[in-house]
DNA sequence: TTCGTATATTCGATAAATCGAATATACGAA
DNA sequence: TTCGTATATTCGATTTATCGAATATACGAA
């Protein structure tokens, strides 16, 4: 059972282990939104967003509801928003190291995206 | 900057997105432990544990300190323990769905491990 | 039914994670 | 120095994640 709980936690973490999916959850912080709006806000490919939404759906992070032509998404539990907020504090608390870590991460891709920070 | 923060969060999540690494962090909940004890408690391969520890180290989740022959690990910030606790509450709150999700996950590997739940 | 819009799924290629086995390193004791 | 213990790293194989392009589905309006 302890095992199951850890497996469950790992699943949640994995569901959130992508910047785009985090952006989606954050976009839904103040309530539900149709997929189209999410896509527009994030500025990603439609298919890509849909794939990420599918991941969040499969891991039960978001709920969805159809209304006519569109699909509205919402975060299933505000507890997850709370987790994101805790990590924001974590980020700030360790700001110096965080930045170091990020720049180090960026270096490996800086050649790829030309260093732009949209 | 909003981007950097999300990238940072995704990194933390990814670092924790594995049952073994969660088990490691939980083992360190009450203070530092030498690698050997961690390995013993988790019952995993030495090399495997060391690899997971390396991930946690790279993502700044744990700190390490050498003392003679052994290396002591500790969680860098109790905030992360808090996150794990929130997820435990999340698990309990959605117990029914959680179990459904887990059994569904188990099914795909039940043939492999013979259904045993150590 | 046909069309247009909103969203989802499939496909194939590439990158990243994971594992055990083997090997390497660090360090204290003899 | 040599040995034994504790821990880390490398290697090669396998699985999983990620992406854009293309295609499919759902549904309201005409």
PDB file of C-alpha atoms (C1' of nucleotides) in Angstrom:
ATOM      1  CA  UNK A   1       0.000   0.000   0.000  1.00  0.00           C
ATOM      2  CA  UNK A   2       2.869   2.294   0.812  1.00  0.00           C
ATOM      3  CA  UNK A   3       4.066   1.260  -2.591  1.00  0.00           C
ATOM      4  CA  UNK A   4       0.793   2.129  -4.230  1.00  0.00           C
ATOM      5  CA  UNK A   5       0.852   5.562  -2.678  1.00  0.00           C
ATOM      6  CA  UNK A   6       4.328   6.226  -3.978  1.00  0.00           C
ATOM      7  CA  UNK A   7       3.342   4.982  -7.388  1.00  0.00           C
ATOM      8  CA  UNK A   8       0.414   7.339  -7.292  1.00  0.00           C
ATOM      9  CA  UNK A   9       2.557  10.293  -6.298  1.00  0.00           C
ATOM     10  CA  UNK A  10       5.084   9.498  -8.992  1.00  0.00           C
ATOM     11  CA  UNK A  11       2.234   9.523 -11.473  1.00  0.00           C
ATOM     12  CA  UNK A  12       1.073  12.948 -10.445  1.00  0.00           C
ATOM     13  CA  UNK A  13       4.600  14.275 -10.624  1.00  0.00           C
ATOM     14  CA  UNK A  14       5.121  12.787 -14.017  1.00  0.00           C
ATOM     15  CA  UNK A  15       1.907  14.344 -15.237  1.00  0.00           C
ATOM     16  CA  UNK A  16       3.220  17.739 -14.186  1.00  0.00           C
ATOM     17  CA  UNK A  17       6.772  17.160 -15.339  1.00  0.00           C
ATOM     18  CA  UNK A  18       6.490  19.323 -18.415  1.00  0.00           C
ATOM     19  CA  UNK A  19       6.481  23.124 -18.740  1.00  0.00           C
ATOM     20  CA  UNK A  20       3.548  23.101 -21.139  1.00  0.00           C
ATOM     21  CA  UNK A  21       1.401  21.004 -18.815  1.00  0.00           C
ATOM     22  CA  UNK A  22       2.280  23.252 -15.906  1.00  0.00           C
ATOM     23  CA  UNK A  23       1.289  26.230 -18.019  1.00  0.00           C
ATOM     24  CA  UNK A  24      -2.025  24.531 -18.744  1.00  0.00           C
ATOM     25  CA  UNK A  25      -2.758  23.915 -15.079  1.00  0.00           C
ATOM     26  CA  UNK A  26      -1.803  27.489 -14.265  1.00  0.00           C
ATOM     27  CA  UNK A  27      -4.039  28.791 -17.006  1.00  0.00           C
ATOM     28  CA  UNK A  28      -6.899  26.913 -15.365  1.00  0.00           C
ATOM     29  CA  UNK A  29      -6.135  28.327 -11.942  1.00  0.00           C
ATOM     30  CA  UNK A  30      -9.102  30.680 -11.959  1.00  0.00           C
ATOM     31  CA  UNK A  31     -11.586  28.301 -13.488  1.00  0.00           C
ATOM     32  CA  UNK A  32     -12.411  26.304 -16.562  1.00  0.00           C
ATOM     33  CA  UNK A  33     -11.417  27.262 -20.069  1.00  0.00           C
ATOM     34  CA  UNK A  34     -12.148  25.820 -23.498  1.00  0.00           C
ATOM     35  CA  UNK A  35      -9.235  24.084 -25.199  1.00  0.00           C
ATOM     36  CA  UNK A  36      -9.055  26.801 -27.824  1.00  0.00           C
ATOM     37  CA  UNK A  37      -8.332  29.506 -25.301  1.00  0.00           C
ATOM     38  CA  UNK A  38      -5.676  27.409 -23.628  1.00  0.00           C
ATOM     39  CA  UNK A  39      -3.987  26.809 -26.959  1.00  0.00           C
ATOM     40  CA  UNK A  40      -4.131  30.481 -27.802  1.00  0.00           C
ATOM     41  CA  UNK A  41      -2.651  31.544 -24.465  1.00  0.00           C
ATOM     42  CA  UNK A  42       0.181  29.055 -24.562  1.00  0.00           C
ATOM     43  CA  UNK A  43       0.967  29.612 -28.194  1.00  0.00           C
ATOM     44  CA  UNK A  44       1.636  25.977 -28.937  1.00  0.00           C
ATOM     45  CA  UNK A  45       0.561  23.687 -31.762  1.00  0.00           C
ATOM     46  CA  UNK A  46      -3.026  22.530 -31.500  1.00  0.00           C
ATOM     47  CA  UNK A  47      -2.068  18.871 -31.688  1.00  0.00           C
ATOM     48  CA  UNK A  48       0.616  19.323 -29.102  1.00  0.00           C
ATOM     49  CA  UNK A  49      -1.717  21.016 -26.651  1.00  0.00           C
ATOM     50  CA  UNK A  50      -4.265  18.303 -27.203  1.00  0.00           C
ATOM     51  CA  UNK A  51      -1.682  15.649 -26.456  1.00  0.00           C
ATOM     52  CA  UNK A  52      -0.685  17.355 -23.238  1.00  0.00           C
ATOM     53  CA  UNK A  53      -4.321  17.733 -22.286  1.00  0.00           C
ATOM     54  CA  UNK A  54      -4.733  14.015 -22.907  1.00  0.00           C
ATOM     55  CA  UNK A  55      -1.917  13.309 -20.464  1.00  0.00           C
ATOM     56  CA  UNK A  56      -3.473  15.513 -17.799  1.00  0.00           C
ATOM     57  CA  UNK A  57      -6.808  13.861 -18.429  1.00  0.00           C
ATOM     58  CA  UNK A  58      -5.390  10.335 -18.169  1.00  0.00           C
ATOM     59  CA  UNK A  59      -3.694  11.176 -14.883  1.00  0.00           C
ATOM     60  CA  UNK A  60      -6.914  12.715 -13.562  1.00  0.00           C
ATOM     61  CA  UNK A  61      -5.343  16.122 -13.144  1.00  0.00           C
ATOM     62  CA  UNK A  62      -8.048  17.851 -15.152  1.00  0.00           C
ATOM     63  CA  UNK A  63     -11.716  17.265 -15.790  1.00  0.00           C
ATOM     64  CA  UNK A  64     -13.415  18.053 -19.056  1.00  0.00           C
ATOM     65  CA  UNK A  65     -16.924  18.866 -20.116  1.00  0.00           C
ATOM     66  CA  UNK A  66     -18.302  19.253 -23.591  1.00  0.00           C
ATOM     67  CA  UNK A  67     -20.460  22.176 -24.537  1.00  0.00           C
ATOM     68  CA  UNK A  68     -21.538  22.274 -28.126  1.00  0.00           C
ATOM     69  CA  UNK A  69     -18.521  22.490 -30.264  1.00  0.00           C
ATOM     70  CA  UNK A  70     -15.976  23.006 -27.577  1.00  0.00           C
ATOM     71  CA  UNK A  71     -14.458  21.205 -24.616  1.00  0.00           C
ATOM     72  CA  UNK A  72     -13.985  22.966 -21.308  1.00  0.00           C
ATOM     73  CA  UNK A  73     -11.165  21.905 -19.037  1.00  0.00           C
ATOM     74  CA  UNK A  74     -10.734  22.503 -15.339  1.00  0.00           C
ATOM     75  CA  UNK A  75      -8.375  21.431 -12.581  1.00  0.00           C
ATOM     76  CA  UNK A  76      -9.952  18.637 -10.583  1.00  0.00           C
ATOM     77  CA  UNK A  77      -8.545  19.639  -7.232  1.00  0.00           C
ATOM     78  CA  UNK A  78      -7.205  23.002  -6.008  1.00  0.00           C
ATOM     79  CA  UNK A  79      -4.733  21.016  -3.929  1.00  0.00           C
ATOM     80  CA  UNK A  80      -2.599  20.832  -7.056  1.00  0.00           C
ATOM     81  CA  UNK A  81      -2.601  24.589  -7.416  1.00  0.00           C
ATOM     82  CA  UNK A  82      -1.379  24.657  -3.866  1.00  0.00           C
ATOM     83  CA  UNK A  83       1.507  22.418  -4.849  1.00  0.00           C
ATOM     84  CA  UNK A  84       2.469  24.782  -7.641  1.00  0.00           C
ATOM     85  CA  UNK A  85       2.382  27.679  -5.201  1.00  0.00           C
ATOM     86  CA  UNK A  86       4.631  25.843  -2.805  1.00  0.00           C
ATOM     87  CA  UNK A  87       7.113  25.320  -5.601  1.00  0.00           C
ATOM     88  CA  UNK A  88       7.010  29.019  -6.401  1.00  0.00           C
ATOM     89  CA  UNK A  89       8.048  29.694  -2.829  1.00  0.00           C
ATOM     90  CA  UNK A  90      10.669  27.013  -3.143  1.00  0.00           C
ATOM     91  CA  UNK A  91      11.970  28.716  -6.268  1.00  0.00           C
ATOM     92  CA  UNK A  92      12.196  32.052  -4.513  1.00  0.00           C
ATOM     93  CA  UNK A  93      13.804  30.598  -1.400  1.00  0.00           C
ATOM     94  CA  UNK A  94      16.567  29.088  -3.492  1.00  0.00           C
ATOM     95  CA  UNK A  95      16.632  31.784  -6.111  1.00  0.00           C
ATOM     96  CA  UNK A  96      20.375  31.901  -6.576  1.00  0.00           C
ATOM     97  CA  UNK A  97      20.795  28.171  -7.058  1.00  0.00           C
ATOM     98  CA  UNK A  98      17.632  28.000  -9.111  1.00  0.00           C
ATOM     99  CA  UNK A  99      18.940  30.542 -11.565  1.00  0.00           C
ATOM    100  CA  UNK A 100      22.253  28.751 -11.764  1.00  0.00           C
ATOM    101  CA  UNK A 101      20.462  25.531 -12.451  1.00  0.00           C
ATOM    102  CA  UNK A 102      18.290  27.098 -15.121  1.00  0.00           C
ATOM    103  CA  UNK A 103      21.105  28.831 -16.948  1.00  0.00           C
ATOM    104  CA  UNK A 104      22.989  25.576 -16.913  1.00  0.00           C
ATOM    105  CA  UNK A 105      19.955  23.885 -18.387  1.00  0.00           C
ATOM    106  CA  UNK A 106      19.520  26.643 -20.958  1.00  0.00           C
ATOM    107  CA  UNK A 107      23.074  26.304 -22.157  1.00  0.00           C
ATOM    108  CA  UNK A 108      22.431  22.914 -23.605  1.00  0.00           C
ATOM    109  CA  UNK A 109      19.620  24.305 -25.723  1.00  0.00           C
ATOM    110  CA  UNK A 110      20.834  27.873 -26.245  1.00  0.00           C
ATOM    111  CA  UNK A 111      22.288  26.983 -29.602  1.00  0.00           C
ATOM    112  CA  UNK A 112      18.996  25.455 -30.647  1.00  0.00           C
ATOM    113  CA  UNK A 113      16.557  28.240 -29.876  1.00  0.00           C
ATOM    114  CA  UNK A 114      19.015  31.074 -30.343  1.00  0.00           C
ATOM    115  CA  UNK A 115      18.707  32.153 -26.726  1.00  0.00           C
ATOM    116  CA  UNK A 116      15.335  33.827 -27.132  1.00  0.00           C
ATOM    117  CA  UNK A 117      13.087  33.822 -24.097  1.00  0.00           C
ATOM    118  CA  UNK A 118       9.605  34.346 -25.524  1.00  0.00           C
TER     119      UNK A 118
ATOM    120  CA  UNK B   1      10.754  34.729 -16.304  1.00  0.00           C
ATOM    121  CA  UNK B   2       7.341  33.120 -16.020  1.00  0.00           C
ATOM    122  CA  UNK B   3       8.829  30.626 -18.407  1.00  0.00           C
ATOM    123  CA  UNK B   4      11.849  30.052 -16.250  1.00  0.00           C
ATOM    124  CA  UNK B   5       9.683  29.430 -13.241  1.00  0.00           C
ATOM    125  CA  UNK B   6       7.643  26.858 -15.103  1.00  0.00           C
ATOM    126  CA  UNK B   7      10.773  25.215 -16.384  1.00  0.00           C
ATOM    127  CA  UNK B   8      12.020  25.081 -12.836  1.00  0.00           C
ATOM    128  CA  UNK B   9       8.819  23.540 -11.539  1.00  0.00           C
ATOM    129  CA  UNK B  10       8.807  20.986 -14.317  1.00  0.00           C
ATOM    130  CA  UNK B  11      12.321  20.056 -13.303  1.00  0.00           C
ATOM    131  CA  UNK B  12      11.371  19.477  -9.702  1.00  0.00           C
ATOM    132  CA  UNK B  13       8.408  17.378 -10.765  1.00  0.00           C
ATOM    133  CA  UNK B  14      10.513  15.363 -13.110  1.00  0.00           C
ATOM    134  CA  UNK B  15      13.030  14.749 -10.373  1.00  0.00           C
ATOM    135  CA  UNK B  16      10.270  13.307  -8.214  1.00  0.00           C
ATOM    136  CA  UNK B  17       8.524  11.458 -11.013  1.00  0.00           C
ATOM    137  CA  UNK B  18       9.739   8.030  -9.983  1.00  0.00           C
ATOM    138  CA  UNK B  19       8.605   5.799  -7.114  1.00  0.00           C
ATOM    139  CA  UNK B  20      12.151   5.010  -6.068  1.00  0.00           C
ATOM    140  CA  UNK B  21      13.129   8.663  -5.848  1.00  0.00           C
ATOM    141  CA  UNK B  22      10.005   9.420  -3.860  1.00  0.00           C
ATOM    142  CA  UNK B  23      10.903   6.563  -1.537  1.00  0.00           C
ATOM    143  CA  UNK B  24      14.353   8.084  -1.119  1.00  0.00           C
ATOM    144  CA  UNK B  25      12.981  11.504  -0.221  1.00  0.00           C
ATOM    145  CA  UNK B  26      10.542   9.924   2.199  1.00  0.00           C
ATOM    146  CA  UNK B  27      13.323   7.895   3.801  1.00  0.00           C
ATOM    147  CA  UNK B  28      15.128  11.164   4.420  1.00  0.00           C
ATOM    148  CA  UNK B  29      12.095  12.792   5.959  1.00  0.00           C
ATOM    149  CA  UNK B  30      13.449  12.604   9.498  1.00  0.00           C
ATOM    150  CA  UNK B  31      17.009  13.540   8.713  1.00  0.00           C
ATOM    151  CA  UNK B  32      20.090  12.522   6.827  1.00  0.00           C
ATOM    152  CA  UNK B  33      21.055   8.948   6.067  1.00  0.00           C
ATOM    153  CA  UNK B  34      24.084   7.314   4.475  1.00  0.00           C
ATOM    154  CA  UNK B  35      23.545   5.897   1.001  1.00  0.00           C
ATOM    155  CA  UNK B  36      23.964   2.381   2.303  1.00  0.00           C
ATOM    156  CA  UNK B  37      21.018   2.637   4.658  1.00  0.00           C
ATOM    157  CA  UNK B  38      18.844   4.095   1.934  1.00  0.00           C
ATOM    158  CA  UNK B  39      19.746   1.248  -0.382  1.00  0.00           C
ATOM    159  CA  UNK B  40      19.032  -1.296   2.330  1.00  0.00           C
ATOM    160  CA  UNK B  41      15.641   0.188   3.156  1.00  0.00           C
ATOM    161  CA  UNK B  42      14.493   0.426  -0.430  1.00  0.00           C
ATOM    162  CA  UNK B  43      15.826  -2.966  -1.390  1.00  0.00           C
ATOM    163  CA  UNK B  44      17.060  -1.851  -4.790  1.00  0.00           C
ATOM    164  CA  UNK B  45      20.284  -2.436  -6.678  1.00  0.00           C
ATOM    165  CA  UNK B  46      23.180  -0.372  -5.416  1.00  0.00           C
ATOM    166  CA  UNK B  47      23.893   1.063  -8.846  1.00  0.00           C
ATOM    167  CA  UNK B  48      20.263   1.891  -9.379  1.00  0.00           C
ATOM    168  CA  UNK B  49      19.958   3.719  -6.071  1.00  0.00           C
ATOM    169  CA  UNK B  50      23.111   5.615  -6.842  1.00  0.00           C
ATOM    170  CA  UNK B  51      21.713   6.685 -10.201  1.00  0.00           C
ATOM    171  CA  UNK B  52      18.522   7.926  -8.612  1.00  0.00           C
ATOM    172  CA  UNK B  53      20.504   9.742  -5.960  1.00  0.00           C
ATOM    173  CA  UNK B  54      22.492  11.357  -8.739  1.00  0.00           C
ATOM    174  CA  UNK B  55      19.259  12.630 -10.288  1.00  0.00           C
ATOM    175  CA  UNK B  56      18.079  14.072  -6.999  1.00  0.00           C
ATOM    176  CA  UNK B  57      21.477  15.637  -6.507  1.00  0.00           C
ATOM    177  CA  UNK B  58      21.527  17.185  -9.980  1.00  0.00           C
ATOM    178  CA  UNK B  59      18.084  18.682  -9.455  1.00  0.00           C
ATOM    179  CA  UNK B  60      19.134  20.035  -6.073  1.00  0.00           C
ATOM    180  CA  UNK B  61      16.540  17.998  -4.225  1.00  0.00           C
ATOM    181  CA  UNK B  62      19.069  16.505  -1.847  1.00  0.00           C
ATOM    182  CA  UNK B  63      22.348  17.627  -0.365  1.00  0.00           C
ATOM    183  CA  UNK B  64      25.209  15.286   0.373  1.00  0.00           C
ATOM    184  CA  UNK B  65      28.108  15.278   2.747  1.00  0.00           C
ATOM    185  CA  UNK B  66      30.986  12.879   2.935  1.00  0.00           C
ATOM    186  CA  UNK B  67      32.106  11.387   6.188  1.00  0.00           C
ATOM    187  CA  UNK B  68      34.932   8.965   5.919  1.00  0.00           C
ATOM    188  CA  UNK B  69      33.881   6.110   3.798  1.00  0.00           C
ATOM    189  CA  UNK B  70      30.254   7.000   3.443  1.00  0.00           C
ATOM    190  CA  UNK B  71      28.064   9.706   1.951  1.00  0.00           C
ATOM    191  CA  UNK B  72      25.184  11.153   3.918  1.00  0.00           C
ATOM    192  CA  UNK B  73      22.187  12.471   2.056  1.00  0.00           C
ATOM    193  CA  UNK B  74      19.521  14.872   3.235  1.00  0.00           C
ATOM    194  CA  UNK B  75      16.560  16.726   1.757  1.00  0.00           C
ATOM    195  CA  UNK B  76      17.561  20.312   1.029  1.00  0.00           C
ATOM    196  CA  UNK B  77      14.218  21.874   1.878  1.00  0.00           C
ATOM    197  CA  UNK B  78      11.332  20.568   4.022  1.00  0.00           C
ATOM    198  CA  UNK B  79       9.015  22.327   1.582  1.00  0.00           C
ATOM    199  CA  UNK B  80       9.318  19.252  -0.601  1.00  0.00           C
ATOM    200  CA  UNK B  81       8.201  16.998   2.214  1.00  0.00           C
ATOM    201  CA  UNK B  82       5.211  19.284   2.462  1.00  0.00           C
ATOM    202  CA  UNK B  83       4.470  18.672  -1.194  1.00  0.00           C
ATOM    203  CA  UNK B  84       4.537  14.922  -0.651  1.00  0.00           C
ATOM    204  CA  UNK B  85       2.164  15.320   2.283  1.00  0.00           C
ATOM    205  CA  UNK B  86      -0.233  17.343   0.174  1.00  0.00           C
ATOM    206  CA  UNK B  87      -0.248  14.566  -2.383  1.00  0.00           C
ATOM    207  CA  UNK B  88      -1.014  12.038   0.310  1.00  0.00           C
ATOM    208  CA  UNK B  89      -4.077  14.103   1.185  1.00  0.00           C
ATOM    209  CA  UNK B  90      -4.875  14.333  -2.497  1.00  0.00           C
ATOM    210  CA  UNK B  91      -4.633  10.564  -2.746  1.00  0.00           C
ATOM    211  CA  UNK B  92      -7.003  10.109   0.171  1.00  0.00           C
ATOM    212  CA  UNK B  93      -9.443  12.692  -1.094  1.00  0.00           C
ATOM    213  CA  UNK B  94      -9.734  10.889  -4.410  1.00  0.00           C
ATOM    214  CA  UNK B  95      -9.260   7.434  -3.009  1.00  0.00           C
ATOM    215  CA  UNK B  96     -11.795   5.697  -5.193  1.00  0.00           C
ATOM    216  CA  UNK B  97     -10.489   7.089  -8.453  1.00  0.00           C
ATOM    217  CA  UNK B  98      -6.924   6.691  -7.273  1.00  0.00           C
ATOM    218  CA  UNK B  99      -7.404   3.013  -6.666  1.00  0.00           C
ATOM    219  CA  UNK B 100      -9.086   2.601 -10.016  1.00  0.00           C
ATOM    220  CA  UNK B 101      -6.184   4.352 -11.670  1.00  0.00           C
ATOM    221  CA  UNK B 102      -3.644   2.242  -9.851  1.00  0.00           C
ATOM    222  CA  UNK B 103      -5.290  -1.078 -10.578  1.00  0.00           C
ATOM    223  CA  UNK B 104      -5.517  -0.045 -14.181  1.00  0.00           C
ATOM    224  CA  UNK B 105      -1.828   0.712 -14.109  1.00  0.00           C
ATOM    225  CA  UNK B 106      -1.060  -2.558 -12.364  1.00  0.00           C
ATOM    226  CA  UNK B 107      -2.916  -4.582 -14.952  1.00  0.00           C
ATOM    227  CA  UNK B 108      -0.368  -3.779 -17.602  1.00  0.00           C
ATOM    228  CA  UNK B 109       2.399  -5.246 -15.448  1.00  0.00           C
ATOM    229  CA  UNK B 110       0.458  -7.926 -13.559  1.00  0.00           C
ATOM    230  CA  UNK B 111       1.570 -10.591 -15.982  1.00  0.00           C
ATOM    231  CA  UNK B 112       5.157  -9.542 -15.522  1.00  0.00           C
ATOM    232  CA  UNK B 113       5.497  -9.616 -11.747  1.00  0.00           C
ATOM    233  CA  UNK B 114       2.917 -12.304 -11.192  1.00  0.00           C
ATOM    234  CA  UNK B 115       0.619  -9.994  -9.276  1.00  0.00           C
ATOM    235  CA  UNK B 116       2.701  -9.905  -6.105  1.00  0.00           C
ATOM    236  CA  UNK B 117       2.585  -6.689  -4.143  1.00  0.00           C
ATOM    237  CA  UNK B 118       5.742  -6.834  -2.015  1.00  0.00           C
TER     238      UNK B 118
ATOM    239  C1'  DT C   1     -26.540  16.272 -46.121  1.00  0.00           C
ATOM    240  C1'  DT C   2     -22.694  19.307 -46.581  1.00  0.00           C
ATOM    241  C1'  DC C   3     -19.594  22.575 -44.653  1.00  0.00           C
ATOM    242  C1'  DG C   4     -16.753  24.816 -41.163  1.00  0.00           C
ATOM    243  C1'  DT C   5     -14.961  25.012 -36.753  1.00  0.00           C
ATOM    244  C1'  DA C   6     -13.132  22.746 -32.478  1.00  0.00           C
ATOM    245  C1'  DT C   7     -10.731  19.120 -30.757  1.00  0.00           C
ATOM    246  C1'  DA C   8      -8.612  14.415 -30.761  1.00  0.00           C
ATOM    247  C1'  DT C   9      -5.867  10.643 -32.561  1.00  0.00           C
ATOM    248  C1'  DT C  10      -2.416   8.319 -35.262  1.00  0.00           C
ATOM    249  C1'  DC C  11       2.136   8.032 -37.270  1.00  0.00           C
ATOM    250  C1'  DG C  12       7.052   8.101 -37.601  1.00  0.00           C
ATOM    251  C1'  DA C  13      11.171  10.208 -36.069  1.00  0.00           C
ATOM    252  C1'  DT C  14      14.053  11.778 -32.316  1.00  0.00           C
ATOM    253  C1'  DA C  15      15.313  12.410 -27.621  1.00  0.00           C
ATOM    254  C1'  DA C  16      15.281  11.113 -22.800  1.00  0.00           C
ATOM    255  C1'  DA C  17      14.720   7.785 -18.846  1.00  0.00           C
ATOM    256  C1'  DT C  18      15.551   3.465 -16.883  1.00  0.00           C
ATOM    257  C1'  DC C  19      17.787  -0.730 -15.760  1.00  0.00           C
ATOM    258  C1'  DG C  20      21.446  -4.377 -14.520  1.00  0.00           C
ATOM    259  C1'  DA C  21      26.075  -5.594 -15.339  1.00  0.00           C
ATOM    260  C1'  DA C  22      30.543  -4.262 -15.197  1.00  0.00           C
ATOM    261  C1'  DT C  23      33.899  -1.160 -13.829  1.00  0.00           C
ATOM    262  C1'  DA C  24      35.813   2.802 -11.463  1.00  0.00           C
ATOM    263  C1'  DT C  25      36.821   5.793  -7.577  1.00  0.00           C
ATOM    264  C1'  DA C  26      37.461   7.180  -2.647  1.00  0.00           C
ATOM    265  C1'  DC C  27      39.024   6.180   1.663  1.00  0.00           C
ATOM    266  C1'  DG C  28      40.163   3.855   6.071  1.00  0.00           C
ATOM    267  C1'  DA C  29      42.670  -0.044   8.010  1.00  0.00           C
ATOM    268  C1'  DA C  30      46.259  -3.318   8.082  1.00  0.00           C
TER     269       DA C  30
ATOM    270  C1'  DT D   1      51.097  -0.293  -0.503  1.00  0.00           C
ATOM    271  C1'  DT D   2      47.411  -3.540  -0.494  1.00  0.00           C
ATOM    272  C1'  DC D   3      42.887  -4.785   0.752  1.00  0.00           C
ATOM    273  C1'  DG D   4      37.981  -4.225   1.725  1.00  0.00           C
ATOM    274  C1'  DT D   5      34.060  -1.518   2.015  1.00  0.00           C
ATOM    275  C1'  DA D   6      31.072   2.353   0.323  1.00  0.00           C
ATOM    276  C1'  DT D   7      29.620   4.745  -3.423  1.00  0.00           C
ATOM    277  C1'  DA D   8      29.744   6.479  -8.298  1.00  0.00           C
ATOM    278  C1'  DT D   9      30.071   6.093 -13.266  1.00  0.00           C
ATOM    279  C1'  DT D  10      29.904   4.026 -17.785  1.00  0.00           C
ATOM    280  C1'  DC D  11      27.830   0.974 -21.193  1.00  0.00           C
ATOM    281  C1'  DG D  12      24.386  -1.036 -24.054  1.00  0.00           C
ATOM    282  C1'  DA D  13      19.695  -2.434 -24.385  1.00  0.00           C
ATOM    283  C1'  DT D  14      14.904  -1.329 -23.782  1.00  0.00           C
ATOM    284  C1'  DT D  15      11.166   1.547 -22.868  1.00  0.00           C
ATOM    285  C1'  DT D  16       8.848   5.856 -22.638  1.00  0.00           C
ATOM    286  C1'  DA D  17       8.083  10.904 -23.881  1.00  0.00           C
ATOM    287  C1'  DT D  18       7.819  14.392 -27.127  1.00  0.00           C
ATOM    288  C1'  DC D  19       7.022  16.658 -31.370  1.00  0.00           C
ATOM    289  C1'  DG D  20       4.914  18.254 -35.999  1.00  0.00           C
ATOM    290  C1'  DA D  21       2.413  16.648 -39.834  1.00  0.00           C
ATOM    291  C1'  DA D  22      -1.405  14.475 -41.336  1.00  0.00           C
ATOM    292  C1'  DT D  23      -5.778  12.701 -40.551  1.00  0.00           C
ATOM    293  C1'  DA D  24      -9.920  11.737 -37.979  1.00  0.00           C
ATOM    294  C1'  DT D  25     -13.967  12.791 -35.203  1.00  0.00           C
ATOM    295  C1'  DA D  26     -17.766  15.614 -33.172  1.00  0.00           C
ATOM    296  C1'  DC D  27     -21.076  18.922 -33.714  1.00  0.00           C
ATOM    297  C1'  DG D  28     -23.675  23.143 -35.008  1.00  0.00           C
ATOM    298  C1'  DA D  29     -25.295  25.772 -38.939  1.00  0.00           C
ATOM    299  C1'  DA D  30     -26.903  26.235 -43.514  1.00  0.00           C
TER     300       DA D  30
END
